Amino acid sequence: MTKETLILLPGMMCDRSLWRHQIESLSVTYDVQVADFRDGASIEAYADKVLEAAPKTFSVAGLSMGGYVAFDLVRRAPERIKRLALLDVSPYADTEDHATFRKSIMESARNQGMGAIMEMLLPRLIHPSRIGDEDLVGQVDAMAHRVGENVFIKQQEALLNRRDCFADLGAITCPTVVIVGRQDQLTPLKLSQKMVEAMKNASLVEIESCGHLSSMEQPEAVSAVLRYWMQS
């Protein structure tokens, strides 16, 4: 029997390592695929790439930037999306302050490389208690360096120019789970609560002792939620 397809969408400066536990946990039952966002410089271009490679129908889970791509997928091809999972995502476009910060880290990437970027961003990406976790920090750092500063800058451009998706949420009808690290600094819990309130068929799962990279920080919990969601 053909396995149902689940497509995982990485976040900014992330690759398939972001989803390592979920791939291992869910691949027995599902055809798990991971998108590659190293090419292109817009959310729409990333979504085009997913739609071109995906089967007729599929479920999709996106973390952070991957969630923005998921919004675009379900807006443009709702009949193809069976289920939607949004992890640590904001439905809004950048504020002016955030856009200014984004431009500043793009300049830092050009002039100083990914080492400097990781020094700035790591405390925002993971729970404070995990800063001393050499294994987790090493995985995140290695992933960012594999992506590299050139792709990082293109991804920042895509994020700067993304559309505001909040008004689109009410049109999403597929079974949706919104997952968020309770201590996420980049996309705080209140944003996820607002998303769920605006959607017709969504539930909220808060992951305790967890920052922005929930699939890596609390992999067992996230995999368990996604397994339950895939059975909906």
mmCIF file of C-alpha atoms in Angstrom:
data_model
loop_
_atom_site.group_PDB
_atom_site.id
_atom_site.type_symbol
_atom_site.label_atom_id
_atom_site.label_comp_id
_atom_site.label_asym_id
_atom_site.label_seq_id
_atom_site.Cartn_x
_atom_site.Cartn_y
_atom_site.Cartn_z
ATOM 1 C CA MET A 1 0.000 0.000 0.000
ATOM 2 C CA THR A 2 1.305 3.477 -0.880
ATOM 3 C CA LYS A 3 2.361 5.508 2.122
ATOM 4 C CA GLU A 4 0.769 8.874 2.747
ATOM 5 C CA THR A 5 3.179 11.760 2.100
ATOM 6 C CA LEU A 6 4.302 14.186 4.795
ATOM 7 C CA ILE A 7 6.468 17.103 3.634
ATOM 8 C CA LEU A 8 8.582 18.869 6.264
ATOM 9 C CA LEU A 9 9.592 22.470 5.622
ATOM 10 C CA PRO A 10 12.773 23.738 7.337
ATOM 11 C CA GLY A 11 13.184 27.141 8.887
ATOM 12 C CA MET A 12 15.728 29.832 8.152
ATOM 13 C CA MET A 13 19.351 28.568 8.024
ATOM 14 C CA CYS A 14 18.053 25.047 8.652
ATOM 15 C CA ASP A 15 18.256 21.818 6.667
ATOM 16 C CA ARG A 16 16.870 18.311 7.117
ATOM 17 C CA SER A 17 18.751 17.998 10.428
ATOM 18 C CA LEU A 18 16.058 20.214 11.933
ATOM 19 C CA TRP A 19 13.694 17.259 11.483
ATOM 20 C CA ARG A 20 16.049 14.367 12.233
ATOM 21 C CA HIS A 21 13.959 12.810 14.999
ATOM 22 C CA GLN A 22 10.681 13.314 13.132
ATOM 23 C CA ILE A 23 12.112 11.685 10.008
ATOM 24 C CA GLU A 24 13.299 8.661 11.984
ATOM 25 C CA SER A 25 10.077 8.418 13.983
ATOM 26 C CA LEU A 26 7.526 8.851 11.203
ATOM 27 C CA SER A 27 9.189 7.306 8.150
ATOM 28 C CA VAL A 28 8.096 3.807 9.140
ATOM 29 C CA THR A 29 4.481 4.780 8.561
ATOM 30 C CA TYR A 30 4.651 7.725 6.165
ATOM 31 C CA ASP A 31 6.570 8.853 3.103
ATOM 32 C CA VAL A 32 8.463 11.674 4.816
ATOM 33 C CA GLN A 33 10.102 14.226 2.535
ATOM 34 C CA VAL A 34 12.075 17.333 3.467
ATOM 35 C CA ALA A 35 12.083 20.469 1.317
ATOM 36 C CA ASP A 36 15.338 22.199 0.445
ATOM 37 C CA PHE A 37 15.274 26.004 0.606
ATOM 38 C CA ARG A 38 18.863 26.711 -0.408
ATOM 39 C CA ASP A 39 17.730 28.053 -3.802
ATOM 40 C CA GLY A 40 15.378 30.959 -4.430
ATOM 41 C CA ALA A 41 14.873 34.253 -2.633
ATOM 42 C CA SER A 42 11.131 34.444 -1.994
ATOM 43 C CA ILE A 43 8.517 32.515 -0.059
ATOM 44 C CA GLU A 44 6.607 32.030 -3.321
ATOM 45 C CA ALA A 45 9.678 30.510 -5.001
ATOM 46 C CA TYR A 46 10.108 28.060 -2.135
ATOM 47 C CA ALA A 47 6.422 27.124 -2.347
ATOM 48 C CA ASP A 48 6.672 26.643 -6.116
ATOM 49 C CA LYS A 49 9.476 24.155 -5.582
ATOM 50 C CA VAL A 50 7.409 22.180 -3.066
ATOM 51 C CA LEU A 51 4.325 22.078 -5.282
ATOM 52 C CA GLU A 52 6.324 20.947 -8.304
ATOM 53 C CA ALA A 53 7.818 17.976 -6.458
ATOM 54 C CA ALA A 54 4.860 16.999 -4.256
ATOM 55 C CA PRO A 55 2.233 14.350 -5.015
ATOM 56 C CA LYS A 56 -1.354 15.319 -5.764
ATOM 57 C CA THR A 57 -2.223 15.504 -2.066
ATOM 58 C CA PHE A 58 0.008 15.636 0.992
ATOM 59 C CA SER A 59 0.296 16.809 4.572
ATOM 60 C CA VAL A 60 2.734 19.571 5.410
ATOM 61 C CA ALA A 61 4.553 20.731 8.536
ATOM 62 C CA GLY A 62 6.639 23.887 8.598
ATOM 63 C CA LEU A 63 8.763 25.479 11.304
ATOM 64 C CA SER A 64 9.295 29.251 11.356
ATOM 65 C CA MET A 65 10.197 30.209 7.748
ATOM 66 C CA GLY A 66 8.881 26.805 6.715
ATOM 67 C CA GLY A 67 5.565 27.818 8.233
ATOM 68 C CA TYR A 68 5.454 30.903 6.012
ATOM 69 C CA VAL A 69 5.936 28.599 3.029
ATOM 70 C CA ALA A 70 3.147 26.382 4.368
ATOM 71 C CA PHE A 71 0.821 29.403 4.522
ATOM 72 C CA ASP A 72 1.549 30.056 0.849
ATOM 73 C CA LEU A 73 0.939 26.421 -0.073
ATOM 74 C CA VAL A 74 -2.434 26.225 1.606
ATOM 75 C CA ARG A 75 -3.462 29.616 0.187
ATOM 76 C CA ARG A 76 -2.580 28.671 -3.385
ATOM 77 C CA ALA A 77 -3.429 24.961 -3.425
ATOM 78 C CA PRO A 78 -5.826 24.220 -0.547
ATOM 79 C CA GLU A 79 -7.255 21.189 -2.338
ATOM 80 C CA ARG A 80 -3.836 19.492 -2.195
ATOM 81 C CA ILE A 81 -3.169 19.987 1.524
ATOM 82 C CA LYS A 82 -4.656 17.226 3.692
ATOM 83 C CA ARG A 83 -3.303 18.485 7.025
ATOM 84 C CA LEU A 84 -1.294 21.469 8.198
ATOM 85 C CA ALA A 85 1.163 21.727 11.099
ATOM 86 C CA LEU A 86 2.646 25.107 12.023
ATOM 87 C CA LEU A 87 5.591 25.106 14.408
ATOM 88 C CA ASP A 88 6.852 28.319 16.014
ATOM 89 C CA VAL A 89 5.343 30.541 13.332
ATOM 90 C CA SER A 90 4.061 34.111 13.179
ATOM 91 C CA PRO A 91 1.208 34.899 10.760
ATOM 92 C CA TYR A 92 2.327 38.508 10.426
ATOM 93 C CA ALA A 93 4.760 40.310 8.147
ATOM 94 C CA ASP A 94 7.777 41.990 9.747
ATOM 95 C CA THR A 95 7.310 45.097 11.825
ATOM 96 C CA GLU A 96 9.522 48.043 10.919
ATOM 97 C CA ASP A 97 11.809 47.297 13.875
ATOM 98 C CA HIS A 98 12.143 43.651 12.939
ATOM 99 C CA ALA A 99 12.851 44.531 9.322
ATOM 100 C CA THR A 100 15.623 46.864 10.495
ATOM 101 C CA PHE A 101 17.115 44.102 12.634
ATOM 102 C CA ARG A 102 16.892 41.659 9.741
ATOM 103 C CA LYS A 103 18.812 44.053 7.476
ATOM 104 C CA SER A 104 21.490 44.477 10.143
ATOM 105 C CA ILE A 105 22.124 40.742 10.462
ATOM 106 C CA MET A 106 22.275 40.445 6.673
ATOM 107 C CA GLU A 107 25.102 42.968 6.752
ATOM 108 C CA SER A 108 26.787 41.055 9.565
ATOM 109 C CA ALA A 109 26.560 37.852 7.515
ATOM 110 C CA ARG A 110 28.235 39.586 4.561
ATOM 111 C CA ASN A 111 31.040 41.066 6.634
ATOM 112 C CA GLN A 112 31.607 38.535 9.425
ATOM 113 C CA GLY A 113 30.145 35.189 8.338
ATOM 114 C CA MET A 114 27.943 32.649 10.072
ATOM 115 C CA GLY A 115 30.014 32.477 13.242
ATOM 116 C CA ALA A 116 29.004 36.024 14.128
ATOM 117 C CA ILE A 117 25.395 35.328 13.157
ATOM 118 C CA MET A 118 25.218 32.330 15.459
ATOM 119 C CA GLU A 119 26.622 34.335 18.372
ATOM 120 C CA MET A 120 23.815 36.848 17.888
ATOM 121 C CA LEU A 121 20.943 34.481 17.141
ATOM 122 C CA LEU A 122 21.557 31.356 19.212
ATOM 123 C CA PRO A 123 20.228 32.862 22.484
ATOM 124 C CA ARG A 124 17.016 33.723 20.617
ATOM 125 C CA LEU A 125 16.680 30.292 19.010
ATOM 126 C CA ILE A 126 16.814 27.896 21.954
ATOM 127 C CA HIS A 127 15.670 27.770 25.563
ATOM 128 C CA PRO A 128 18.119 29.490 27.959
ATOM 129 C CA SER A 129 18.691 26.227 29.808
ATOM 130 C CA ARG A 130 20.052 24.631 26.616
ATOM 131 C CA ILE A 131 22.783 27.181 25.854
ATOM 132 C CA GLY A 132 25.242 24.929 27.663
ATOM 133 C CA ASP A 133 24.040 21.795 25.852
ATOM 134 C CA GLU A 134 27.051 21.102 23.645
ATOM 135 C CA ASP A 135 25.269 18.460 21.566
ATOM 136 C CA LEU A 136 22.255 20.635 20.701
ATOM 137 C CA VAL A 137 24.319 23.786 20.179
ATOM 138 C CA GLY A 138 26.756 21.854 18.004
ATOM 139 C CA GLN A 139 23.943 20.509 15.843
ATOM 140 C CA VAL A 140 22.385 23.958 15.372
ATOM 141 C CA ASP A 141 25.749 25.573 14.634
ATOM 142 C CA ALA A 142 26.750 22.885 12.132
ATOM 143 C CA MET A 143 23.401 23.168 10.377
ATOM 144 C CA ALA A 144 23.721 26.952 10.050
ATOM 145 C CA HIS A 145 27.232 26.671 8.651
ATOM 146 C CA ARG A 146 26.122 24.049 6.124
ATOM 147 C CA VAL A 147 23.496 26.492 4.883
ATOM 148 C CA GLY A 148 26.056 29.300 4.840
ATOM 149 C CA GLU A 149 25.910 33.080 4.704
ATOM 150 C CA ASN A 150 24.949 33.399 1.029
ATOM 151 C CA VAL A 151 21.796 31.316 1.450
ATOM 152 C CA PHE A 152 21.140 32.965 4.823
ATOM 153 C CA ILE A 153 21.072 36.392 3.128
ATOM 154 C CA LYS A 154 18.693 35.173 0.411
ATOM 155 C CA GLN A 155 16.401 33.707 3.051
ATOM 156 C CA GLN A 156 16.392 37.010 4.915
ATOM 157 C CA GLU A 157 15.342 38.742 1.701
ATOM 158 C CA ALA A 158 12.490 36.271 1.352
ATOM 159 C CA LEU A 159 11.381 36.929 4.916
ATOM 160 C CA LEU A 160 11.596 40.699 4.506
ATOM 161 C CA ASN A 161 9.256 40.557 1.515
ATOM 162 C CA ARG A 162 6.772 37.962 2.752
ATOM 163 C CA ARG A 163 3.055 38.729 2.806
ATOM 164 C CA ASP A 164 1.026 39.147 5.978
ATOM 165 C CA CYS A 165 -1.001 35.947 6.305
ATOM 166 C CA PHE A 166 -3.264 36.672 9.256
ATOM 167 C CA ALA A 167 -6.265 37.552 7.060
ATOM 168 C CA ASP A 168 -5.897 34.196 5.274
ATOM 169 C CA LEU A 169 -6.217 32.067 8.409
ATOM 170 C CA GLY A 170 -10.014 31.938 8.441
ATOM 171 C CA ALA A 171 -10.032 30.242 5.034
ATOM 172 C CA ILE A 172 -7.931 27.283 6.229
ATOM 173 C CA THR A 173 -10.213 24.307 6.853
ATOM 174 C CA CYS A 174 -7.899 21.275 6.882
ATOM 175 C CA PRO A 175 -7.009 19.679 10.253
ATOM 176 C CA THR A 176 -4.350 21.972 11.690
ATOM 177 C CA VAL A 177 -2.083 21.780 14.714
ATOM 178 C CA VAL A 178 -0.137 24.791 15.933
ATOM 179 C CA ILE A 179 2.912 23.801 17.982
ATOM 180 C CA VAL A 180 4.970 26.322 19.917
ATOM 181 C CA GLY A 181 7.759 26.286 22.459
ATOM 182 C CA ARG A 182 6.329 27.945 25.549
ATOM 183 C CA GLN A 183 9.486 30.054 25.926
ATOM 184 C CA ASP A 184 9.894 30.875 22.216
ATOM 185 C CA GLN A 185 11.335 34.411 22.017
ATOM 186 C CA LEU A 186 11.002 34.860 18.242
ATOM 187 C CA THR A 187 7.384 33.759 17.832
ATOM 188 C CA PRO A 188 5.863 33.997 21.319
ATOM 189 C CA LEU A 189 2.999 31.862 22.542
ATOM 190 C CA LYS A 190 0.471 34.696 22.171
ATOM 191 C CA LEU A 191 0.953 34.652 18.378
ATOM 192 C CA SER A 192 0.082 30.961 18.232
ATOM 193 C CA GLN A 193 -2.973 31.557 20.405
ATOM 194 C CA LYS A 194 -4.179 34.276 18.012
ATOM 195 C CA MET A 195 -3.686 31.970 15.029
ATOM 196 C CA VAL A 196 -5.722 29.168 16.564
ATOM 197 C CA GLU A 197 -8.514 31.578 17.485
ATOM 198 C CA ALA A 198 -8.658 32.787 13.866
ATOM 199 C CA MET A 199 -8.785 29.294 12.322
ATOM 200 C CA LYS A 200 -11.747 26.969 11.947
ATOM 201 C CA ASN A 201 -10.167 23.577 12.580
ATOM 202 C CA ALA A 202 -7.015 24.152 14.605
ATOM 203 C CA SER A 203 -5.636 23.052 17.957
ATOM 204 C CA LEU A 204 -2.750 24.452 19.984
ATOM 205 C CA VAL A 205 0.030 22.411 21.596
ATOM 206 C CA GLU A 206 2.498 24.170 23.884
ATOM 207 C CA ILE A 207 5.865 22.469 24.403
ATOM 208 C CA GLU A 208 7.293 23.159 27.835
ATOM 209 C CA SER A 209 10.941 24.141 28.451
ATOM 210 C CA CYS A 210 11.342 24.911 24.767
ATOM 211 C CA GLY A 211 12.386 27.824 22.590
ATOM 212 C CA HIS A 212 12.059 28.428 18.854
ATOM 213 C CA LEU A 213 13.622 25.234 17.473
ATOM 214 C CA SER A 214 11.045 22.913 18.998
ATOM 215 C CA SER A 215 11.662 19.954 16.692
ATOM 216 C CA MET A 216 15.303 19.818 17.874
ATOM 217 C CA GLU A 217 14.916 20.971 21.474
ATOM 218 C CA GLN A 218 12.044 18.633 22.384
ATOM 219 C CA PRO A 219 12.101 16.124 19.504
ATOM 220 C CA GLU A 220 10.189 13.312 21.200
ATOM 221 C CA ALA A 221 7.308 15.601 22.133
ATOM 222 C CA VAL A 222 7.076 17.133 18.671
ATOM 223 C CA SER A 223 7.219 13.735 16.957
ATOM 224 C CA ALA A 224 4.441 12.450 19.210
ATOM 225 C CA VAL A 225 2.218 15.436 18.383
ATOM 226 C CA LEU A 226 2.837 15.050 14.653
ATOM 227 C CA ARG A 227 2.082 11.318 14.792
ATOM 228 C CA TYR A 228 -1.261 12.022 16.482
ATOM 229 C CA TRP A 229 -2.010 14.829 13.999
ATOM 230 C CA MET A 230 -1.283 12.560 11.021
ATOM 231 C CA GLN A 231 -3.942 10.168 12.320
ATOM 232 C CA SER A 232 -6.617 12.882 12.333
#
